[in-house]
Coordinates of C-alpha atoms and ligand atoms in Angstrom, one line a residue:
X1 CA 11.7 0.6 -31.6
X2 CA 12.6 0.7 -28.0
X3 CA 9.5 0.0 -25.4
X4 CA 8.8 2.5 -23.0
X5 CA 6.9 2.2 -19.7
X6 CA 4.4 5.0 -18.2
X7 CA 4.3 5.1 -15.2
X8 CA 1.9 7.0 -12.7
X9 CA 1.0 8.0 -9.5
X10 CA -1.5 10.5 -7.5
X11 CA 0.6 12.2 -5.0
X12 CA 4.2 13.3 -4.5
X13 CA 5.2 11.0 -1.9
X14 CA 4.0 8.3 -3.9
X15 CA 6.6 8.9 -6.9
X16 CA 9.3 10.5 -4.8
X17 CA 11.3 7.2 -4.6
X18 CA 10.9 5.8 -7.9
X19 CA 12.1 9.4 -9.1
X20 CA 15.1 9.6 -7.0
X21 CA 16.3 6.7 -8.7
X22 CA 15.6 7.4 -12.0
X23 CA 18.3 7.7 -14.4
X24 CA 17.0 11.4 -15.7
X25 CA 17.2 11.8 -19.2
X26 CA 14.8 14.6 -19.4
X27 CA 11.5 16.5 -18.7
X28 CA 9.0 18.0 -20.2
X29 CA 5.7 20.0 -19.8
X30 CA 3.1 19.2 -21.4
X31 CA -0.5 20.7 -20.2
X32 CA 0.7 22.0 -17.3
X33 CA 2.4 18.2 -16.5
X34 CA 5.5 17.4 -15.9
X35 CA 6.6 14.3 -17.7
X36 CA 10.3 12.8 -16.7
X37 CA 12.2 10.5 -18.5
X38 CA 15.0 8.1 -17.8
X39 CA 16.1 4.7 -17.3
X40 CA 14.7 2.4 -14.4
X41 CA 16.6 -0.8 -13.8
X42 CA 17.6 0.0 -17.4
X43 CA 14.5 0.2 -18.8
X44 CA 12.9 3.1 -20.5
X45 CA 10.4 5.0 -18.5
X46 CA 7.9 8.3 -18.5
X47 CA 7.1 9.0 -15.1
X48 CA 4.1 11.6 -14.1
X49 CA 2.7 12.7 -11.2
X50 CA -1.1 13.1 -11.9
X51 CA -2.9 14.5 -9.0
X52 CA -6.1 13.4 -7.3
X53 CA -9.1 12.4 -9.5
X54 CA -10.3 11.4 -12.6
X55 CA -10.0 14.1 -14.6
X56 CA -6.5 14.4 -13.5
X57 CA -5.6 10.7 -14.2
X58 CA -7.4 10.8 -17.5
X59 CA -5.6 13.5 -18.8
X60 CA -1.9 12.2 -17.4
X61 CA -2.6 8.8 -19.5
X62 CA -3.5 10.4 -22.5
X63 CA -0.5 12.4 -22.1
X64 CA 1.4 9.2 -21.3
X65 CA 0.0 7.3 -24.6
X66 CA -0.2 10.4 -27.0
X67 CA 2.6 12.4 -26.2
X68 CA 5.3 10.0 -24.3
X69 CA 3.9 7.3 -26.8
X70 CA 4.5 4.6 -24.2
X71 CA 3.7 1.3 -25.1
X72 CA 2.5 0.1 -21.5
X73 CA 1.1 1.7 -18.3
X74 CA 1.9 1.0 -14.8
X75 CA 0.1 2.7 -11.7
X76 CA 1.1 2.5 -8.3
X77 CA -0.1 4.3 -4.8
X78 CA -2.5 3.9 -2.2
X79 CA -6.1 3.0 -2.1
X80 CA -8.8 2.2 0.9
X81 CA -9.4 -1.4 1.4
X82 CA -12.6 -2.3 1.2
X83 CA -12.6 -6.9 1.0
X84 CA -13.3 -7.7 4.8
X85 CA -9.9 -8.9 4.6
X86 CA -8.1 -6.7 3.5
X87 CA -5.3 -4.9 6.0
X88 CA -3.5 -1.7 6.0
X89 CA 0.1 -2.7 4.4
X90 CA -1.7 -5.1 2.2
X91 CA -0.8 -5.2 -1.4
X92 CA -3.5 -5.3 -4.2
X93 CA -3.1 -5.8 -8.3
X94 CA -5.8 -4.7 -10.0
X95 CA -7.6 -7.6 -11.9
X96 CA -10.3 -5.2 -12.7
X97 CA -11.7 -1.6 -12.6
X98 CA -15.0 -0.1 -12.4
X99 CA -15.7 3.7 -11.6
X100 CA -18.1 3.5 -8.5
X101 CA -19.5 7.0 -9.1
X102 CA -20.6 6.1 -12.6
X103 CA -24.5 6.6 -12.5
X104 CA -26.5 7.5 -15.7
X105 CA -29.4 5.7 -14.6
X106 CA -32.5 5.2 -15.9
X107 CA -30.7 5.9 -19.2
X108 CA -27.9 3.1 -18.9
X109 CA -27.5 0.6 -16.3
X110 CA -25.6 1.6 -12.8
X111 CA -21.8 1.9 -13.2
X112 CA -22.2 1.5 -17.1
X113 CA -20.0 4.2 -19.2
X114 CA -22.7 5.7 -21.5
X115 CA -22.9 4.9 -25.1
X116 CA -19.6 2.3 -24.4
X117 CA -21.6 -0.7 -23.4
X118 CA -19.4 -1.7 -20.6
X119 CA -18.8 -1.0 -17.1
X120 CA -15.4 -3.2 -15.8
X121 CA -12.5 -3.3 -17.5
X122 CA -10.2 -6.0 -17.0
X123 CA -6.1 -5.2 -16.4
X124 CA -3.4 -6.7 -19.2
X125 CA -3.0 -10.5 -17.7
X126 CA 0.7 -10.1 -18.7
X127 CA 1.4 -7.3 -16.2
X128 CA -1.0 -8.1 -13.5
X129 CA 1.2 -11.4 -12.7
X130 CA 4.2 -9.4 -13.9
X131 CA 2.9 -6.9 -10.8
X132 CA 2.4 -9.7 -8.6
X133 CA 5.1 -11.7 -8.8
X134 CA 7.3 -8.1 -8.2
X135 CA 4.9 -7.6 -5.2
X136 CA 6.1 -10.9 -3.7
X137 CA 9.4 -10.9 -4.4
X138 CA 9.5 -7.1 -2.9
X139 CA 7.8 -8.2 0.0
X140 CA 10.2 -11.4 0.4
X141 CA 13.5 -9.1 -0.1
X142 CA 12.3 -5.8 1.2
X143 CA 9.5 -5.6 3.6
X144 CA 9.1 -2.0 4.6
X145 CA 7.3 -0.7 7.9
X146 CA 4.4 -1.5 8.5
X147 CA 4.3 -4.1 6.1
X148 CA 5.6 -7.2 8.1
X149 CA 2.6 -9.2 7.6
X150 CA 1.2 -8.0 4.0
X151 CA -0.2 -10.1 1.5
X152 CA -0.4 -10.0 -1.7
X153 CA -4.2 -10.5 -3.4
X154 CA -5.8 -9.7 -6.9
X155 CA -9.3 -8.0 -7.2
X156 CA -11.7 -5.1 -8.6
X157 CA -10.2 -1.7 -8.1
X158 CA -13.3 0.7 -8.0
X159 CA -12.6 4.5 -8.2
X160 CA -14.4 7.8 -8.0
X161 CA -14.3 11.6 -7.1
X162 CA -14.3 11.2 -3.7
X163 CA -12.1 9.7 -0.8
X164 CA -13.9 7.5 1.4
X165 CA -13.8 7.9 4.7
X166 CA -17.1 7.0 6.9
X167 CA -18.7 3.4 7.0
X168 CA -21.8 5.2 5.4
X169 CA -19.7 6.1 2.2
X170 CA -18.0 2.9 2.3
X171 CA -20.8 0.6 2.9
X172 CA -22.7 2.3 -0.4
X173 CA -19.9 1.4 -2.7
X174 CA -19.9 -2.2 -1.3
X175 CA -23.5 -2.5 -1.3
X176 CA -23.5 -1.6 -5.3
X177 CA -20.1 -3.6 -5.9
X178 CA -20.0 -6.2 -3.5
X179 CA -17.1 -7.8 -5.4
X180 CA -14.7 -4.6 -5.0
X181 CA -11.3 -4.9 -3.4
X182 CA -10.2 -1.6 -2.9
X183 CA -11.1 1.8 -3.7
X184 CA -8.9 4.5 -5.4
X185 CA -9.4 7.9 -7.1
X186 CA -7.7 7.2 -10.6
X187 CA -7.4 3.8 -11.6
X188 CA -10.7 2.7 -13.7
X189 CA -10.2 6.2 -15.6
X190 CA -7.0 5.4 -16.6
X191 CA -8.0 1.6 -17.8
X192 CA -10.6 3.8 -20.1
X193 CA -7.6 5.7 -21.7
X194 CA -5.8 2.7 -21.8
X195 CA -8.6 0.7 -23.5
X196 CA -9.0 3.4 -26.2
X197 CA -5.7 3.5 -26.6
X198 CA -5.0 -0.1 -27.0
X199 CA -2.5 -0.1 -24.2
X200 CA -1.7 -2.7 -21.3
X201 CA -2.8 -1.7 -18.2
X202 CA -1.3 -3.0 -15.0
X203 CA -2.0 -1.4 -11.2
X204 CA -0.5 -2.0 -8.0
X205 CA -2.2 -0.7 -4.8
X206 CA -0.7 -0.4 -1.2
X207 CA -4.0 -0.3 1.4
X208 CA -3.7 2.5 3.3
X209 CA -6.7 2.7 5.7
X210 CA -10.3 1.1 5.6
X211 CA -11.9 3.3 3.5
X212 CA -14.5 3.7 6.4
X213 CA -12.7 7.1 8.7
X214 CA -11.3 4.9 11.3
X215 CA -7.7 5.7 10.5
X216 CA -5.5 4.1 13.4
X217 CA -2.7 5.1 11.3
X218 CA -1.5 8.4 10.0
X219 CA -2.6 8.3 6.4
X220 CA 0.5 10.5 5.7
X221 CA 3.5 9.2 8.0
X222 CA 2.2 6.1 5.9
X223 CA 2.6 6.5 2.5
X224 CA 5.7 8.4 3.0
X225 CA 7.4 5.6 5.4
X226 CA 6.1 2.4 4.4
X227 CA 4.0 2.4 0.8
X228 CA 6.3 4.9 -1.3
X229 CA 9.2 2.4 -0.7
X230 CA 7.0 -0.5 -1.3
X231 CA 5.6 0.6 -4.2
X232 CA 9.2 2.1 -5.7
X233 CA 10.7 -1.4 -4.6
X234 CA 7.8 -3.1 -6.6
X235 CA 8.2 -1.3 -9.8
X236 CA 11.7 -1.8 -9.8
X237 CA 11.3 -5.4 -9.5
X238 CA 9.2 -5.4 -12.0
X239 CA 11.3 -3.0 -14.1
X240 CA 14.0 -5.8 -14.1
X241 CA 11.5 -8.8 -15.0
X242 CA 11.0 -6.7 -18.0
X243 CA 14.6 -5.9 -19.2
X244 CA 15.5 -9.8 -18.8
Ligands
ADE301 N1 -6.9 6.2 -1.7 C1 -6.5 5.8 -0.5 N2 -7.5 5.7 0.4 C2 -8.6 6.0 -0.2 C3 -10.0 6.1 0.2 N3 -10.3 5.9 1.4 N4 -10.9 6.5 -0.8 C4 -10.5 6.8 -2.0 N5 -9.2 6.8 -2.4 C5 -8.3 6.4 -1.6

């Protein structure tokens, strides 16, 4: 049985690259989402673009994992940094994800999904250094703009309904989970899916601003310029890792 990847991402300009150099095999729409496949580096694919949000990532990876029957999911895309050294143009792979807006309290504990009896969820080790090592070697061949001095780290991916963008919003999330890396919108609902599902989960997150409304940068001029071809560049390295 051949292996295929799903791969996701929130907006457009995060997927545009990766889609443009997709060997198309075919689409189709399933719940009102568009699911494409093709050939990436030779290797089979499902991409989907999910929207914002956890309801919208939750229903893309079940899509991915009932429908596309992928055997793995990759998501890439940008996320506010929230480590104290974390910069814009820095890369993260999720080591593990927690949803920061998670609060059934006093019933269950903070963060803690009720009636699962667990809050973090830990990525597949297999594609988080497979993610790493195709961050590195995208950053060593490639280096987009605004990207010059990136690193490459591993951490806690929190994510929630909500974009965060005031020190007030940002320092609440850290104060719960001091540990977090980066913040996204999508990422811990997806590693539920994929835990139900039994699937490996790897993520890869450009940092696109603070996380705290002090945006030196244009957010969008951004991820259209400098993270879309880093994250395209990374998945394609990665892409080939797997077909060798
Ligand atoms: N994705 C990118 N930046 C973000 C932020 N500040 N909050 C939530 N999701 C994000």
């Amino acid at each position: 049985m051949t292996t295929r990847t799903g791969i996701i991402a929130a907006m457009e300009s995060e997927i545009r690259d990766l889609s443009s150099s997709l060997e198309h095999e075919g689409t189709e729409t399933v719940a009102g989402r568009e699911i494409r496949y093709g050939r990436l580096e030779g290797e089979s694919v499902a991409l989907i673009l999910c929207g914002c949000g956890k309801v919208n990532a939750t229903l893309s990876a079940t899509l991915l994992a009932a429908h596309a029957k992928v055997s793995r999911i990759l998501v890439t895309g940008v996320s506010g940094g929230l480590a104290e050294d974390l910069k814009v143009g820095d890369i993260v792979i999720g080591d593990s994800f927690a949803q920061h807006d998670m609060d059934a309290r006093p019933l269950f504990p903070l963060h803690e999904i009720p009636f699962e009896g667990f809050s973090a969820i830990g990525a597949d080790a297999d594609l988080r250094n497979l993610l790493t090592e195709a961050a590195r070697a995208m950053l060593l061949f490639t280096r987009p703009p605004g990207l010059e001095e990136a690193r490459v780290s591993e951490g806690l991916v929190v994510s929630g309904d909500q974009f965060l963008s005031s020190s007030e919003a940002r320092n609440k999330v850290l104060g719960a989970l001091p540990n977090a890396s980066c913040v996204d919108m999508e990422s811990a609902a997806i590693a539920q899916v994929c835990r139900a599902a039994g699937l490996p989960l790897g993520v890869l997150r450009v940092i696109s601003d603070s996380a705290d409304g002090s945006a030196h940068i244009d957010f969008a001029k951004f991820v259209e310029e400098s993270a879309s071809i880093a994250c395209a560049e990374t998945v394609r390295h990665a892409m080939r890792a797997l077909a060798r």
